[in-house]
Amino acid sequence: MGRWFVERRAMMWGWRWLTVVLFFVAAVAAAPAPTSSSCPLNFTVLDGFPSVVAHVRGSDSLEKKCLDLSHGMDVLLSVYLKSTGYFLPPPEAAESCIQAQELYFQEPNITQLCGLSPALISRGTDNCQRIQTREDFRNITQAAGVAASLDTCKNSGALADGNTKSAACAACTKALTFVANSLRGSGNGSDNLCLDYTAMYTGAEVVTAGPSDATTLLCLWGILAFEVSKENQLQWWLYLVIGAVVIFFGASCAWIAIVLRRRRRLKQSNDEFVTRTKGMLHGSMGEHGGGLTWYNIEEIRAATHNFDVEMIIGQGGFGNVYKGVLPDGREVACKRFKDCTAAGDANFLHEVQALASVRHKNLVALRGCCIASLGEGRLAGYQRIIIFDYVKNGSLQDHLFGNKDVDDQILTWPQRLKIATDTARGLEYLHSGVQVQILHRDIKPSNILLDGDFNAMVADFGLVKFTPDGMTHMTTRVAGSFGYVAPEYAMYNQLTERSDVYSFGVVLLELISRRKAMTPDPVTSELLIDWAWRLIKEGHWEEILDKRLTDLGTAFEMERFVMLALLCAHPQVYYRPTMASVLRMLENAQQVPSLPDRPVPVTFSKAAFQAALASSSSSLSMSFTTSKSSVSHSALI
């Protein structure tokens, strides 16, 4: 009995302990379990962009590791935003996402090293102005008036070309920065990650192709879609170097062959040009070619400092005139022709022929020629150059009407009279002192050059006409400068020596009055000729005189010169004297006849003159000339 009681008691205690254990087990089972959830972020999105993983795993720079890790997480969160409408996973999944991140990148300590924490990717965290959903972002940006700025990023296809960002991407990133700065300034909460949030929203909601598109990743986060592995880089570089060497060698051989062939052709063409031009001069100039000096191109290049722009002393439709100094110290003017084609042969030959056929102290003297061809450099091409004696004091235009290179010294009346007399003497020689009469056709102040003693020399023989003495020349080509061309020549193409007389009369009137032929009177708007005729009719001829002159002759003498100028510039040809008579009148060896009245004003419009030029065709083939069509011909030589 006692033994049974003891056994019975022991059995009761065992059941009691079992009951207690079961109770605790039940209690533990009934207690709430700790919350846990898997990470909703899809890390496989980054599989298509191995450069992210490669940089996080292999970069030696912690800063680079953390930056690429941050960009990779931004991409995953942008994909998550697109599918759920939330920027961040729920709080219970944050820890799992951190673990998944370290597992995917195979960097156990990357979270700690980069200062990341579950809170940063946990919904409810205030990373940027309390934004949690796409609606929050949209509402805040609309309230700030910046939502439309992100429309710049819509076309993902234009954000990059291959692995290169485009101009559209530059505009997109500029818009991202602008919106992020606007969010930072709204003052609604934290602004630590507003730029990241703006990029995530743009990738998920704005860019058409979505956040996982290669061009989107490159533009928004700088992630390349393809990157050559380090193992293959050396091989690729080797291929590139070999290919570049082969291409360079082949291209060099081809280039050398082309250059050699081109030089052969150029030399042949150049030789033909020099032979043709020299043969043309020797064959056509006859007895006039005996005194012509031939210069080589190296002499002229040295004289003009290789045709330096600082040596230019004149410009025109033909080309430039350069000042040069020859090895013996003599100063020369080198007229370099622009048109050296076969079509320009006649112009060149014409001027050389005209200059070589005359020798007079009041005409610019031709010293020689240079015919050459250069095959390379900035001066490459054909060269036709004529060389004159250099005239120190420039042109009458410079001294009469001012030029920055001429001292502000007024020409005295004796100097002006001497210039007029010298010019008349030079023209008289052209009209009657040579075997075949020469008409200059372009007498004007810029074509009258002055030496150191202010002796005048007529220049620029590019428009001269050779015509039998005393013969009226009917030309189909009007040439000259408006304001100096005789009316019958401009309107009816009738050219005689009196056409040059008319031009001289205009120049003489400019010398007397120091007024330009084509500058209207500020009060009456009259041009020089009409203005002078009106004053003569009103009996106020003395008002024509330059008021700055203090050394004028007597009133009788000055009136003679005014009347002579208007007589030379008379609109009716038969009233004009010859240049021989003009010269005698200037030297007081012949009386100036009374001035016949003019039936109509001489002035005709510039439009009419240009119409005459336009209606002109080529020069008559039986004359030696080919005229330049420009109204304002060269200013020098």
PDB file of C-alpha atoms in Angstrom, residues 373-608:
ATOM      1  CA  SER A 373      53.538  79.525-111.060  1.00  0.00           C
ATOM      2  CA  LEU A 374      53.656  78.319-107.472  1.00  0.00           C
ATOM      3  CA  GLY A 375      52.553  74.809-106.622  1.00  0.00           C
ATOM      4  CA  GLU A 376      52.038  74.991-102.872  1.00  0.00           C
ATOM      5  CA  GLY A 377      51.408  77.280 -99.907  1.00  0.00           C
ATOM      6  CA  ARG A 378      48.971  80.169 -99.552  1.00  0.00           C
ATOM      7  CA  LEU A 379      50.290  81.720-102.786  1.00  0.00           C
ATOM      8  CA  ALA A 380      49.746  78.559-104.828  1.00  0.00           C
ATOM      9  CA  GLY A 381      48.635  79.112-108.399  1.00  0.00           C
ATOM     10  CA  TYR A 382      49.498  81.227-111.413  1.00  0.00           C
ATOM     11  CA  GLN A 383      51.223  84.564-110.891  1.00  0.00           C
ATOM     12  CA  ARG A 384      51.095  87.539-113.272  1.00  0.00           C
ATOM     13  CA  ILE A 385      52.807  90.623-111.910  1.00  0.00           C
ATOM     14  CA  ILE A 386      53.861  93.906-113.510  1.00  0.00           C
ATOM     15  CA  ILE A 387      56.436  96.084-111.796  1.00  0.00           C
ATOM     16  CA  PHE A 388      56.472  99.913-111.799  1.00  0.00           C
ATOM     17  CA  ASP A 389      58.589 102.607-110.258  1.00  0.00           C
ATOM     18  CA  TYR A 390      57.208 103.368-106.800  1.00  0.00           C
ATOM     19  CA  VAL A 391      55.566 106.792-106.502  1.00  0.00           C
ATOM     20  CA  LYS A 392      56.210 108.074-102.986  1.00  0.00           C
ATOM     21  CA  ASN A 393      53.361 110.488-102.289  1.00  0.00           C
ATOM     22  CA  GLY A 394      50.458 108.262-103.239  1.00  0.00           C
ATOM     23  CA  SER A 395      47.537 109.550-105.269  1.00  0.00           C
ATOM     24  CA  LEU A 396      45.881 112.918-105.737  1.00  0.00           C
ATOM     25  CA  GLN A 397      42.808 111.351-104.126  1.00  0.00           C
ATOM     26  CA  ASP A 398      44.742 110.914-100.869  1.00  0.00           C
ATOM     27  CA  HIS A 399      45.979 114.511-100.729  1.00  0.00           C
ATOM     28  CA  LEU A 400      42.901 116.255-102.055  1.00  0.00           C
ATOM     29  CA  PHE A 401      40.221 114.403-100.123  1.00  0.00           C
ATOM     30  CA  GLY A 402      42.208 112.967 -97.236  1.00  0.00           C
ATOM     31  CA  ASN A 403      43.684 109.617 -96.335  1.00  0.00           C
ATOM     32  CA  LYS A 404      44.835 108.301 -92.955  1.00  0.00           C
ATOM     33  CA  ASP A 405      48.266 107.543 -94.465  1.00  0.00           C
ATOM     34  CA  VAL A 406      48.796 111.100 -95.741  1.00  0.00           C
ATOM     35  CA  ASP A 407      49.724 114.039 -93.518  1.00  0.00           C
ATOM     36  CA  ASP A 408      47.002 116.633 -93.041  1.00  0.00           C
ATOM     37  CA  GLN A 409      48.728 119.105 -95.370  1.00  0.00           C
ATOM     38  CA  ILE A 410      46.686 121.219 -97.751  1.00  0.00           C
ATOM     39  CA  LEU A 411      47.871 121.249-101.336  1.00  0.00           C
ATOM     40  CA  THR A 412      48.740 124.817-102.281  1.00  0.00           C
ATOM     41  CA  TRP A 413      47.339 126.383-105.421  1.00  0.00           C
ATOM     42  CA  PRO A 414      50.726 126.313-107.212  1.00  0.00           C
ATOM     43  CA  GLN A 415      50.967 122.597-106.395  1.00  0.00           C
ATOM     44  CA  ARG A 416      47.446 121.982-107.685  1.00  0.00           C
ATOM     45  CA  LEU A 417      48.117 123.913-110.875  1.00  0.00           C
ATOM     46  CA  LYS A 418      51.330 121.948-111.419  1.00  0.00           C
ATOM     47  CA  ILE A 419      49.435 118.668-110.907  1.00  0.00           C
ATOM     48  CA  ALA A 420      46.810 119.747-113.449  1.00  0.00           C
ATOM     49  CA  THR A 421      49.503 120.782-115.939  1.00  0.00           C
ATOM     50  CA  ASP A 422      51.460 117.534-115.503  1.00  0.00           C
ATOM     51  CA  THR A 423      48.289 115.482-115.964  1.00  0.00           C
ATOM     52  CA  ALA A 424      47.364 117.429-119.091  1.00  0.00           C
ATOM     53  CA  ARG A 425      50.891 116.925-120.446  1.00  0.00           C
ATOM     54  CA  GLY A 426      50.662 113.168-119.893  1.00  0.00           C
ATOM     55  CA  LEU A 427      47.252 112.938-121.573  1.00  0.00           C
ATOM     56  CA  GLU A 428      48.405 115.108-124.469  1.00  0.00           C
ATOM     57  CA  TYR A 429      51.241 112.651-125.031  1.00  0.00           C
ATOM     58  CA  LEU A 430      48.823 109.700-125.068  1.00  0.00           C
ATOM     59  CA  HIS A 431      46.538 111.479-127.555  1.00  0.00           C
ATOM     60  CA  SER A 432      49.107 112.842-129.988  1.00  0.00           C
ATOM     61  CA  GLY A 433      52.613 111.814-128.970  1.00  0.00           C
ATOM     62  CA  VAL A 434      52.462 108.118-129.854  1.00  0.00           C
ATOM     63  CA  GLN A 435      52.090 106.342-133.172  1.00  0.00           C
ATOM     64  CA  VAL A 436      48.660 104.908-132.309  1.00  0.00           C
ATOM     65  CA  GLN A 437      46.485 107.248-130.269  1.00  0.00           C
ATOM     66  CA  ILE A 438      45.709 105.978-126.764  1.00  0.00           C
ATOM     67  CA  LEU A 439      42.533 106.915-124.894  1.00  0.00           C
ATOM     68  CA  HIS A 440      42.870 106.452-121.136  1.00  0.00           C
ATOM     69  CA  ARG A 441      39.117 106.303-120.292  1.00  0.00           C
ATOM     70  CA  ASP A 442      39.596 106.407-116.508  1.00  0.00           C
ATOM     71  CA  ILE A 443      41.065 109.771-115.521  1.00  0.00           C
ATOM     72  CA  LYS A 444      40.233 110.505-111.876  1.00  0.00           C
ATOM     73  CA  PRO A 445      42.162 111.614-108.746  1.00  0.00           C
ATOM     74  CA  SER A 446      42.972 108.069-107.624  1.00  0.00           C
ATOM     75  CA  ASN A 447      44.701 107.409-110.971  1.00  0.00           C
ATOM     76  CA  ILE A 448      46.951 110.465-110.724  1.00  0.00           C
ATOM     77  CA  LEU A 449      50.044 109.627-108.665  1.00  0.00           C
ATOM     78  CA  LEU A 450      52.440 112.114-107.045  1.00  0.00           C
ATOM     79  CA  ASP A 451      56.159 111.643-106.555  1.00  0.00           C
ATOM     80  CA  GLY A 452      58.302 113.155-103.802  1.00  0.00           C
ATOM     81  CA  ASP A 453      58.278 116.593-105.496  1.00  0.00           C
ATOM     82  CA  PHE A 454      54.531 116.406-106.262  1.00  0.00           C
ATOM     83  CA  ASN A 455      55.115 115.829-109.942  1.00  0.00           C
ATOM     84  CA  ALA A 456      51.987 114.155-111.303  1.00  0.00           C
ATOM     85  CA  MET A 457      51.970 110.897-113.265  1.00  0.00           C
ATOM     86  CA  VAL A 458      48.960 109.311-114.925  1.00  0.00           C
ATOM     87  CA  ALA A 459      48.506 105.685-113.851  1.00  0.00           C
ATOM     88  CA  ASP A 460      46.292 102.643-114.416  1.00  0.00           C
ATOM     89  CA  PHE A 461      46.304 101.706-118.067  1.00  0.00           C
ATOM     90  CA  GLY A 462      43.901  98.814-117.621  1.00  0.00           C
ATOM     91  CA  LEU A 463      41.117 100.551-119.558  1.00  0.00           C
ATOM     92  CA  VAL A 464      43.048 102.287-122.337  1.00  0.00           C
ATOM     93  CA  LYS A 465      41.873 102.141-125.949  1.00  0.00           C
ATOM     94  CA  PHE A 466      44.181 102.116-128.970  1.00  0.00           C
ATOM     95  CA  THR A 467      42.480 103.972-131.831  1.00  0.00           C
ATOM     96  CA  PRO A 468      43.638 105.636-135.064  1.00  0.00           C
ATOM     97  CA  ASP A 469      44.329 109.334-134.550  1.00  0.00           C
ATOM     98  CA  GLY A 470      41.265 111.541-134.822  1.00  0.00           C
ATOM     99  CA  MET A 471      38.846 108.654-135.336  1.00  0.00           C
ATOM    100  CA  THR A 472      35.605 108.411-133.399  1.00  0.00           C
ATOM    101  CA  HIS A 473      35.538 105.002-131.768  1.00  0.00           C
ATOM    102  CA  MET A 474      32.146 103.361-131.366  1.00  0.00           C
ATOM    103  CA  THR A 475      32.513 100.784-128.619  1.00  0.00           C
ATOM    104  CA  THR A 476      30.008  98.267-127.351  1.00  0.00           C
ATOM    105  CA  ARG A 477      31.586  98.356-123.918  1.00  0.00           C
ATOM    106  CA  VAL A 478      31.336 101.304-121.496  1.00  0.00           C
ATOM    107  CA  ALA A 479      34.177 101.529-118.986  1.00  0.00           C
ATOM    108  CA  GLY A 480      35.307 104.101-116.463  1.00  0.00           C
ATOM    109  CA  SER A 481      34.158 105.636-113.201  1.00  0.00           C
ATOM    110  CA  PHE A 482      30.765 107.234-112.678  1.00  0.00           C
ATOM    111  CA  GLY A 483      31.056 111.017-112.366  1.00  0.00           C
ATOM    112  CA  TYR A 484      34.081 111.219-114.660  1.00  0.00           C
ATOM    113  CA  VAL A 485      32.717 109.498-117.789  1.00  0.00           C
ATOM    114  CA  ALA A 486      31.619 111.805-120.617  1.00  0.00           C
ATOM    115  CA  PRO A 487      27.842 111.831-121.274  1.00  0.00           C
ATOM    116  CA  GLU A 488      28.120 110.819-124.942  1.00  0.00           C
ATOM    117  CA  TYR A 489      30.265 107.835-123.972  1.00  0.00           C
ATOM    118  CA  ALA A 490      28.044 106.732-121.096  1.00  0.00           C
ATOM    119  CA  MET A 491      24.790 107.091-123.012  1.00  0.00           C
ATOM    120  CA  TYR A 492      25.716 106.460-126.665  1.00  0.00           C
ATOM    121  CA  ASN A 493      29.025 104.527-126.432  1.00  0.00           C
ATOM    122  CA  GLN A 494      30.699 107.266-128.507  1.00  0.00           C
ATOM    123  CA  LEU A 495      34.386 107.418-127.516  1.00  0.00           C
ATOM    124  CA  THR A 496      36.904 110.055-128.686  1.00  0.00           C
ATOM    125  CA  GLU A 497      39.890 111.859-127.207  1.00  0.00           C
ATOM    126  CA  ARG A 498      37.381 114.503-125.987  1.00  0.00           C
ATOM    127  CA  SER A 499      36.020 111.853-123.610  1.00  0.00           C
ATOM    128  CA  ASP A 500      39.334 112.030-121.725  1.00  0.00           C
ATOM    129  CA  VAL A 501      39.112 115.837-121.902  1.00  0.00           C
ATOM    130  CA  TYR A 502      35.758 115.685-120.120  1.00  0.00           C
ATOM    131  CA  SER A 503      37.241 113.554-117.328  1.00  0.00           C
ATOM    132  CA  PHE A 504      40.164 115.974-117.024  1.00  0.00           C
ATOM    133  CA  GLY A 505      37.734 118.887-116.713  1.00  0.00           C
ATOM    134  CA  VAL A 506      36.018 117.194-113.772  1.00  0.00           C
ATOM    135  CA  VAL A 507      39.397 116.577-112.085  1.00  0.00           C
ATOM    136  CA  LEU A 508      40.456 120.202-112.677  1.00  0.00           C
ATOM    137  CA  LEU A 509      37.203 121.383-111.109  1.00  0.00           C
ATOM    138  CA  GLU A 510      37.907 119.124-108.111  1.00  0.00           C
ATOM    139  CA  LEU A 511      41.382 120.675-107.787  1.00  0.00           C
ATOM    140  CA  ILE A 512      39.896 124.172-107.824  1.00  0.00           C
ATOM    141  CA  SER A 513      36.991 123.528-105.425  1.00  0.00           C
ATOM    142  CA  ARG A 514      38.229 120.546-103.382  1.00  0.00           C
ATOM    143  CA  ARG A 515      34.783 119.010-103.797  1.00  0.00           C
ATOM    144  CA  LYS A 516      34.214 115.427-104.901  1.00  0.00           C
ATOM    145  CA  ALA A 517      32.510 114.893-108.225  1.00  0.00           C
ATOM    146  CA  MET A 518      29.901 112.583-106.739  1.00  0.00           C
ATOM    147  CA  THR A 519      29.255 114.287-103.379  1.00  0.00           C
ATOM    148  CA  PRO A 520      25.930 116.209-103.485  1.00  0.00           C
ATOM    149  CA  ASP A 521      25.807 119.787-102.216  1.00  0.00           C
ATOM    150  CA  PRO A 522      24.433 119.679 -98.627  1.00  0.00           C
ATOM    151  CA  VAL A 523      21.943 122.479 -99.424  1.00  0.00           C
ATOM    152  CA  THR A 524      20.898 122.009-103.044  1.00  0.00           C
ATOM    153  CA  SER A 525      21.823 118.290-103.495  1.00  0.00           C
ATOM    154  CA  GLU A 526      23.553 119.247-106.769  1.00  0.00           C
ATOM    155  CA  LEU A 527      26.542 117.290-107.988  1.00  0.00           C
ATOM    156  CA  LEU A 528      29.809 119.108-108.714  1.00  0.00           C
ATOM    157  CA  ILE A 529      29.234 119.905-112.416  1.00  0.00           C
ATOM    158  CA  ASP A 530      25.669 121.207-111.970  1.00  0.00           C
ATOM    159  CA  TRP A 531      26.695 123.162-108.866  1.00  0.00           C
ATOM    160  CA  ALA A 532      29.537 124.898-110.721  1.00  0.00           C
ATOM    161  CA  TRP A 533      27.366 125.713-113.768  1.00  0.00           C
ATOM    162  CA  ARG A 534      24.711 127.310-111.534  1.00  0.00           C
ATOM    163  CA  LEU A 535      27.252 129.518-109.767  1.00  0.00           C
ATOM    164  CA  ILE A 536      28.712 130.605-113.127  1.00  0.00           C
ATOM    165  CA  LYS A 537      25.260 131.570-114.402  1.00  0.00           C
ATOM    166  CA  GLU A 538      24.563 133.492-111.188  1.00  0.00           C
ATOM    167  CA  GLY A 539      27.871 135.348-111.543  1.00  0.00           C
ATOM    168  CA  HIS A 540      29.358 133.855-108.376  1.00  0.00           C
ATOM    169  CA  TRP A 541      32.244 131.911-109.903  1.00  0.00           C
ATOM    170  CA  GLU A 542      34.483 132.827-106.944  1.00  0.00           C
ATOM    171  CA  GLU A 543      32.330 130.638-104.662  1.00  0.00           C
ATOM    172  CA  ILE A 544      33.676 127.620-106.544  1.00  0.00           C
ATOM    173  CA  LEU A 545      37.199 128.206-105.182  1.00  0.00           C
ATOM    174  CA  ASP A 546      38.457 126.170-102.221  1.00  0.00           C
ATOM    175  CA  LYS A 547      38.035 128.453 -99.195  1.00  0.00           C
ATOM    176  CA  ARG A 548      41.131 126.997 -97.541  1.00  0.00           C
ATOM    177  CA  LEU A 549      43.484 128.293-100.225  1.00  0.00           C
ATOM    178  CA  THR A 550      45.367 131.490 -99.354  1.00  0.00           C
ATOM    179  CA  ASP A 551      47.845 131.628-102.226  1.00  0.00           C
ATOM    180  CA  LEU A 552      45.483 131.979-105.185  1.00  0.00           C
ATOM    181  CA  GLY A 553      46.385 133.847-108.306  1.00  0.00           C
ATOM    182  CA  THR A 554      44.607 136.983-109.471  1.00  0.00           C
ATOM    183  CA  ALA A 555      40.843 136.959-109.901  1.00  0.00           C
ATOM    184  CA  PHE A 556      41.317 137.021-113.685  1.00  0.00           C
ATOM    185  CA  GLU A 557      43.612 133.999-113.573  1.00  0.00           C
ATOM    186  CA  MET A 558      41.357 131.998-111.270  1.00  0.00           C
ATOM    187  CA  GLU A 559      38.274 132.772-113.369  1.00  0.00           C
ATOM    188  CA  ARG A 560      40.187 131.506-116.430  1.00  0.00           C
ATOM    189  CA  PHE A 561      40.871 128.181-114.713  1.00  0.00           C
ATOM    190  CA  VAL A 562      37.236 127.798-113.629  1.00  0.00           C
ATOM    191  CA  MET A 563      36.043 128.527-117.172  1.00  0.00           C
ATOM    192  CA  LEU A 564      38.620 126.113-118.595  1.00  0.00           C
ATOM    193  CA  ALA A 565      37.445 123.334-116.270  1.00  0.00           C
ATOM    194  CA  LEU A 566      33.804 123.788-117.326  1.00  0.00           C
ATOM    195  CA  LEU A 567      34.808 124.117-120.982  1.00  0.00           C
ATOM    196  CA  CYS A 568      36.590 120.759-120.770  1.00  0.00           C
ATOM    197  CA  ALA A 569      33.574 119.248-118.997  1.00  0.00           C
ATOM    198  CA  HIS A 570      31.037 120.722-121.421  1.00  0.00           C
ATOM    199  CA  PRO A 571      28.245 118.231-122.223  1.00  0.00           C
ATOM    200  CA  GLN A 572      28.582 118.921-125.982  1.00  0.00           C
ATOM    201  CA  VAL A 573      31.636 117.251-127.469  1.00  0.00           C
ATOM    202  CA  TYR A 574      32.494 119.865-130.136  1.00  0.00           C
ATOM    203  CA  TYR A 575      32.906 122.628-127.534  1.00  0.00           C
ATOM    204  CA  ARG A 576      35.626 120.765-125.701  1.00  0.00           C
ATOM    205  CA  PRO A 577      39.221 121.642-126.609  1.00  0.00           C
ATOM    206  CA  THR A 578      41.907 119.075-127.373  1.00  0.00           C
ATOM    207  CA  MET A 579      44.410 118.185-124.658  1.00  0.00           C
ATOM    208  CA  ALA A 580      47.069 120.074-126.609  1.00  0.00           C
ATOM    209  CA  SER A 581      44.930 123.229-126.394  1.00  0.00           C
ATOM    210  CA  VAL A 582      44.157 122.579-122.733  1.00  0.00           C
ATOM    211  CA  LEU A 583      47.880 122.349-121.964  1.00  0.00           C
ATOM    212  CA  ARG A 584      48.580 125.659-123.727  1.00  0.00           C
ATOM    213  CA  MET A 585      45.718 127.326-121.829  1.00  0.00           C
ATOM    214  CA  LEU A 586      47.068 126.058-118.500  1.00  0.00           C
ATOM    215  CA  GLU A 587      50.493 127.465-119.400  1.00  0.00           C
ATOM    216  CA  ASN A 588      48.908 130.825-120.426  1.00  0.00           C
ATOM    217  CA  ALA A 589      50.070 130.275-123.984  1.00  0.00           C
ATOM    218  CA  GLN A 590      46.533 130.349-125.383  1.00  0.00           C
ATOM    219  CA  GLN A 591      43.463 132.317-124.467  1.00  0.00           C
ATOM    220  CA  VAL A 592      40.497 130.495-122.935  1.00  0.00           C
ATOM    221  CA  PRO A 593      37.492 130.986-125.235  1.00  0.00           C
ATOM    222  CA  SER A 594      34.174 132.160-123.885  1.00  0.00           C
ATOM    223  CA  LEU A 595      32.149 129.444-122.249  1.00  0.00           C
ATOM    224  CA  PRO A 596      29.179 128.331-124.379  1.00  0.00           C
ATOM    225  CA  ASP A 597      25.980 127.744-122.467  1.00  0.00           C
ATOM    226  CA  ARG A 598      24.867 124.183-122.054  1.00  0.00           C
ATOM    227  CA  PRO A 599      21.431 123.252-123.370  1.00  0.00           C
ATOM    228  CA  VAL A 600      20.583 120.779-120.606  1.00  0.00           C
ATOM    229  CA  PRO A 601      22.145 119.773-117.256  1.00  0.00           C
ATOM    230  CA  VAL A 602      24.954 117.332-117.782  1.00  0.00           C
ATOM    231  CA  THR A 603      24.125 115.104-114.849  1.00  0.00           C
ATOM    232  CA  PHE A 604      22.597 111.711-115.517  1.00  0.00           C
ATOM    233  CA  SER A 605      21.693 109.177-112.852  1.00  0.00           C
ATOM    234  CA  LYS A 606      24.009 106.482-111.592  1.00  0.00           C
ATOM    235  CA  ALA A 607      21.240 103.995-112.409  1.00  0.00           C
ATOM    236  CA  ALA A 608      21.386 105.104-116.046  1.00  0.00           C
TER     237      ALA A 608
END
